[in-house]
Coordinates of C-alpha atoms and ligand atoms in Angstrom, one line a residue:
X719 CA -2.2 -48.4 -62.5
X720 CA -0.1 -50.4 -65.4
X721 CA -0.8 -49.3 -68.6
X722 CA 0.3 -50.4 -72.3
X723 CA 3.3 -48.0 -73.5
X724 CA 3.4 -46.9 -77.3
X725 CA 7.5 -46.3 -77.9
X726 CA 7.8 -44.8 -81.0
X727 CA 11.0 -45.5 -83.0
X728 CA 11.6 -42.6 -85.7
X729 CA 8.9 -40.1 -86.6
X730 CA 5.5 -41.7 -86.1
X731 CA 2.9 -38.9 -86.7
X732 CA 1.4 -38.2 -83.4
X733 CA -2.0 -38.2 -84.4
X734 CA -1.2 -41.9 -85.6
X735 CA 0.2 -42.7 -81.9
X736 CA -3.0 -41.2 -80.2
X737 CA -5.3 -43.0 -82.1
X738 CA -3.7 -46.5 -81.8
X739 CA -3.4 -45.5 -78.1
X740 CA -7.4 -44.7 -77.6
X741 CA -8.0 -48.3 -79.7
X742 CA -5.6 -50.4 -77.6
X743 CA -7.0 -49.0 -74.4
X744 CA -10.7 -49.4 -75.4
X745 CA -9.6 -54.0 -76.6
X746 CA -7.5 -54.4 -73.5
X747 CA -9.9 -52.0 -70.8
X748 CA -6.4 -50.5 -70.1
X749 CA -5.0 -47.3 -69.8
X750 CA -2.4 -46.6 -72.9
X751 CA 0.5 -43.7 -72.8
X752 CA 2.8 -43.0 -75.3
X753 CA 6.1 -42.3 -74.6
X754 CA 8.9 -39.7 -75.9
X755 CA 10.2 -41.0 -79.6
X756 CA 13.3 -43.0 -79.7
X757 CA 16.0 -42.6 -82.8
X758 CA 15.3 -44.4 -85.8
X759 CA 16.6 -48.4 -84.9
X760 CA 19.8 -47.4 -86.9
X761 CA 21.9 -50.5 -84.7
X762 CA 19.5 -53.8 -86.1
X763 CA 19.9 -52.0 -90.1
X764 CA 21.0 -54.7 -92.3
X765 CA 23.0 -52.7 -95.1
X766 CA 22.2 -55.8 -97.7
X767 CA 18.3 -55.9 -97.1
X768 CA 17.6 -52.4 -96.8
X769 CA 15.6 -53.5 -93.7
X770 CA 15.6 -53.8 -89.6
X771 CA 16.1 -56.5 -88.0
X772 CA 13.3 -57.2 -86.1
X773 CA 14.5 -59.0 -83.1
X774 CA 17.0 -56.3 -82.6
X775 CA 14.5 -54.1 -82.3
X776 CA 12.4 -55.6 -79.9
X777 CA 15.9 -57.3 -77.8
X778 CA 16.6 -53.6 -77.4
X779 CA 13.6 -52.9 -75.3
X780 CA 13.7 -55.4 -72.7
X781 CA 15.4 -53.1 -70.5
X782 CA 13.5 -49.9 -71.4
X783 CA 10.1 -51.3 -69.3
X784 CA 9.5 -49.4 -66.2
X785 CA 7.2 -50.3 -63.2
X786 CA 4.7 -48.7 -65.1
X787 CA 4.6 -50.9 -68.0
X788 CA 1.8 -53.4 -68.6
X789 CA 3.1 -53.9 -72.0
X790 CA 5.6 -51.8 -73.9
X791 CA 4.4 -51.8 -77.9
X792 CA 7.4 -50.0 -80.1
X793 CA 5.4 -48.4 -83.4
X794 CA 8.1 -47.4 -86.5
X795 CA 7.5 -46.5 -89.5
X796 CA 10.5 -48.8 -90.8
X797 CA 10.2 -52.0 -92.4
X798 CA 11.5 -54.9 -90.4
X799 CA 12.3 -58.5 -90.9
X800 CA 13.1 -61.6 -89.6
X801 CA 16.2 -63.6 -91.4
X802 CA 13.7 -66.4 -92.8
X803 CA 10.9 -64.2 -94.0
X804 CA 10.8 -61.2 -96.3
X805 CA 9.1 -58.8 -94.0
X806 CA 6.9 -58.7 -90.7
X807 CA 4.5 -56.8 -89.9
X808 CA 5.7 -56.9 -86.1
X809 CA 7.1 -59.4 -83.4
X810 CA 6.4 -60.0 -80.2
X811 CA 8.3 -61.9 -76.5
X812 CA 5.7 -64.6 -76.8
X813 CA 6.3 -64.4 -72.5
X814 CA 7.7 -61.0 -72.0
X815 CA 5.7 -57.5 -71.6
X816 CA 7.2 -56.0 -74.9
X817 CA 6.1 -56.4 -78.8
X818 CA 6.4 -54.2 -82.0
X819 CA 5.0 -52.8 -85.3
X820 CA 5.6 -51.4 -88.4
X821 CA 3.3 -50.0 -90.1
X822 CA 5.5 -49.7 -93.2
X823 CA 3.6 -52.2 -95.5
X824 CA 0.1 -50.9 -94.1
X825 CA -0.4 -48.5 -96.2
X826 CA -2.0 -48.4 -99.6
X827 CA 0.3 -46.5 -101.4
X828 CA 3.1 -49.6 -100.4
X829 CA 0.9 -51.2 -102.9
X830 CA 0.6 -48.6 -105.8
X831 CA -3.0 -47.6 -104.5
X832 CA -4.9 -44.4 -103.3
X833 CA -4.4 -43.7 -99.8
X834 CA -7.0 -44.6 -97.3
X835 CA -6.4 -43.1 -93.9
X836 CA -9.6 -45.1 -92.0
X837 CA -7.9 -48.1 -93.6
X838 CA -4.3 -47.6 -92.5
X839 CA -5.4 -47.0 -89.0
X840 CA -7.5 -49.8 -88.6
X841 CA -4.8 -52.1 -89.7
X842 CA -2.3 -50.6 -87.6
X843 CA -4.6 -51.6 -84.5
X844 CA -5.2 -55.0 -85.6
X845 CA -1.8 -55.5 -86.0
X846 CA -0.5 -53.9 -82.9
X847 CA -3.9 -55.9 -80.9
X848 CA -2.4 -59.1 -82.2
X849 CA 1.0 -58.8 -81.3
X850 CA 0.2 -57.5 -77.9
X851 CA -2.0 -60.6 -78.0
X852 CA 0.9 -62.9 -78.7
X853 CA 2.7 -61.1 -74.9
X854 CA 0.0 -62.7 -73.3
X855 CA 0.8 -65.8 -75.0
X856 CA -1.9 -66.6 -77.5
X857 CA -0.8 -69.0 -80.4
X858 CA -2.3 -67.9 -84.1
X859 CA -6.3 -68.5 -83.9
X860 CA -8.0 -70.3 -86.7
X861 CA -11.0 -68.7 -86.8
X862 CA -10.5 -66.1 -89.6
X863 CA -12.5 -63.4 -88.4
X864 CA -10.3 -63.4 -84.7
X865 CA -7.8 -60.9 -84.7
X866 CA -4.7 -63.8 -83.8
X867 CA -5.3 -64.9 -86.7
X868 CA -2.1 -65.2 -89.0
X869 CA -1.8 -62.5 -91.8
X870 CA 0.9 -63.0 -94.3
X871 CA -0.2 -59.6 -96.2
X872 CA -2.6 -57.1 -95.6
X873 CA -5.3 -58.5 -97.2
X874 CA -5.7 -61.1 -94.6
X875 CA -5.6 -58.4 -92.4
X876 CA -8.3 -56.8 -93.4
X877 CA -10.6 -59.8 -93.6
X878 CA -10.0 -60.4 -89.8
X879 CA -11.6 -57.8 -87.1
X880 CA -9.9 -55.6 -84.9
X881 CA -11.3 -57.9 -81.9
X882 CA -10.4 -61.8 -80.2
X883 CA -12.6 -64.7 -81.2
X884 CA -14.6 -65.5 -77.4
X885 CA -12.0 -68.3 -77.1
X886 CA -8.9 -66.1 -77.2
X887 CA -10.6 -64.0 -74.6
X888 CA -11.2 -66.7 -72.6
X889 CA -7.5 -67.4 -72.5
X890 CA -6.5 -64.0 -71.9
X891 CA -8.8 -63.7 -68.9
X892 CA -6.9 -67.1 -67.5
X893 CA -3.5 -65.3 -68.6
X894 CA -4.1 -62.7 -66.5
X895 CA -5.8 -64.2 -63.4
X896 CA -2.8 -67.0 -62.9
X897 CA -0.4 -63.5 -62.9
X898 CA -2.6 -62.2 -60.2
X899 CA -2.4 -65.1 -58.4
X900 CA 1.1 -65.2 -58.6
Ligands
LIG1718 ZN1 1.3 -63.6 -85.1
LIG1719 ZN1 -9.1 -66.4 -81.6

C-alpha cells in the first residue's frame, strides 16, 4: 500500500517524526513511514540570508519518491524561504507527490516564550496537513477554522484546527477518485 514518507533533513528528534507520522496517518486514513535522515540542505544555503532556499529543497526531492510514496513530506529543523517572503513555514508541488516543513519558527522559544511541547507538535501537524493538502491541489480556504487556511505567523496557525473544512474534503475525495480513475 502507498503511504506518506516523512524525509527528515538534519537532526529532527525522532520522537518529533513519530508523532507527526501517527497524526498524518490518522487526517489522511494512510499509512505514514519515516525514512533514514538526509544531511542538513547545505546546497539551497543562501550565505546573505542565513536561510534555505525553499524550492531547492523541495526541487531536490522529486527524484527521491519511490513506488512506495503516496506523498513524500521533508521535516528540517532549518528555516527556509522563498526570495519574495521572509520565511515559510513550508512549500509544497501544488501537482506533485512531494511538500516540506520547517518547524524552525514553531516553537515558542523563536518568539522569546516558555516552551510548550503540546503546542509545537500540534503546529507542526497543521502545518505539515496543509502542505500535504496543497499536493493534492487545494487552494488556501477561507474558512478560518480549516486547516488550508493561509497562516502568515503562528498565531494564525493556532486559531485554525488540525482538520479540512467539509468542503476541502469534498475536494480531496474528488482528487483522489479522478487518480483512480486514471
Ligand atoms: Zn498554503
Ligand atoms: Zn477548507
Amino acid at each position: 500500500m502507498k503511504r506518506i514518507q516523512l524525509m527528515p533533513f538534519g537532526a529532527v528528534p525522532g520522537e518529533l517524526l513519530e508523532r507527526l507520522s501517527a497524526g498524518l496517518s490518522r487526517e489522511f486514513s494512510t499509512p505514514c513511514g519515516v525514512l533514514p535522515a538526509q544531511p542538513e540542505p547545505s546546497f539551497a544555503f543562501n550565505v546573505t540570508r542565513r536561510q534555505y532556499l525553499s524550492t531547492q529543497v523541495l526541487a531536490s526531492m522529486t527524484e527521491r519518491a519511490t513506488p512506495d510514496t503516496w506523498r513524500l513530506l521533508g521535516v528540517t529543523l532549518v528555516d527556509l524561504y522563498i526570495p519574495i517572503l521572509t520565511f515559510v513555514f513550508g512549500e509544497a508541488q501544488m501537482k506533485g507527490k512531494c511538500a516540506l516543513v520547517s518547524a524552525h519558527r514553531l516553537h515558542q522559544e523563536f518568539y522569546g516564550l516558555p516552551a510548550d511541547e503540546g503546542l509545537f507538535q500540534e503546529r507542526l501537524l497543521k502545518e505539515s496537513t496543509h502542505e500535504l493538502g496543497h499536493t493534492l491541489t487545494l487552494a488556501h480556504c477561507e474558512d478560518y477554522s480549516c486547516v488550508m487556511s493561509a497562516s502568515h505567523g503562528v498565531e494564525w496557525i493556532d486559531l485554525k484546527s488540525s482538520r479540512f473544512c467539509p468542503d476541502c474534503r469534498t475536494s480531496i475525495g474528488k482528487t483522489n477518485s479522478a487518480q483512480a480513475v486514471r
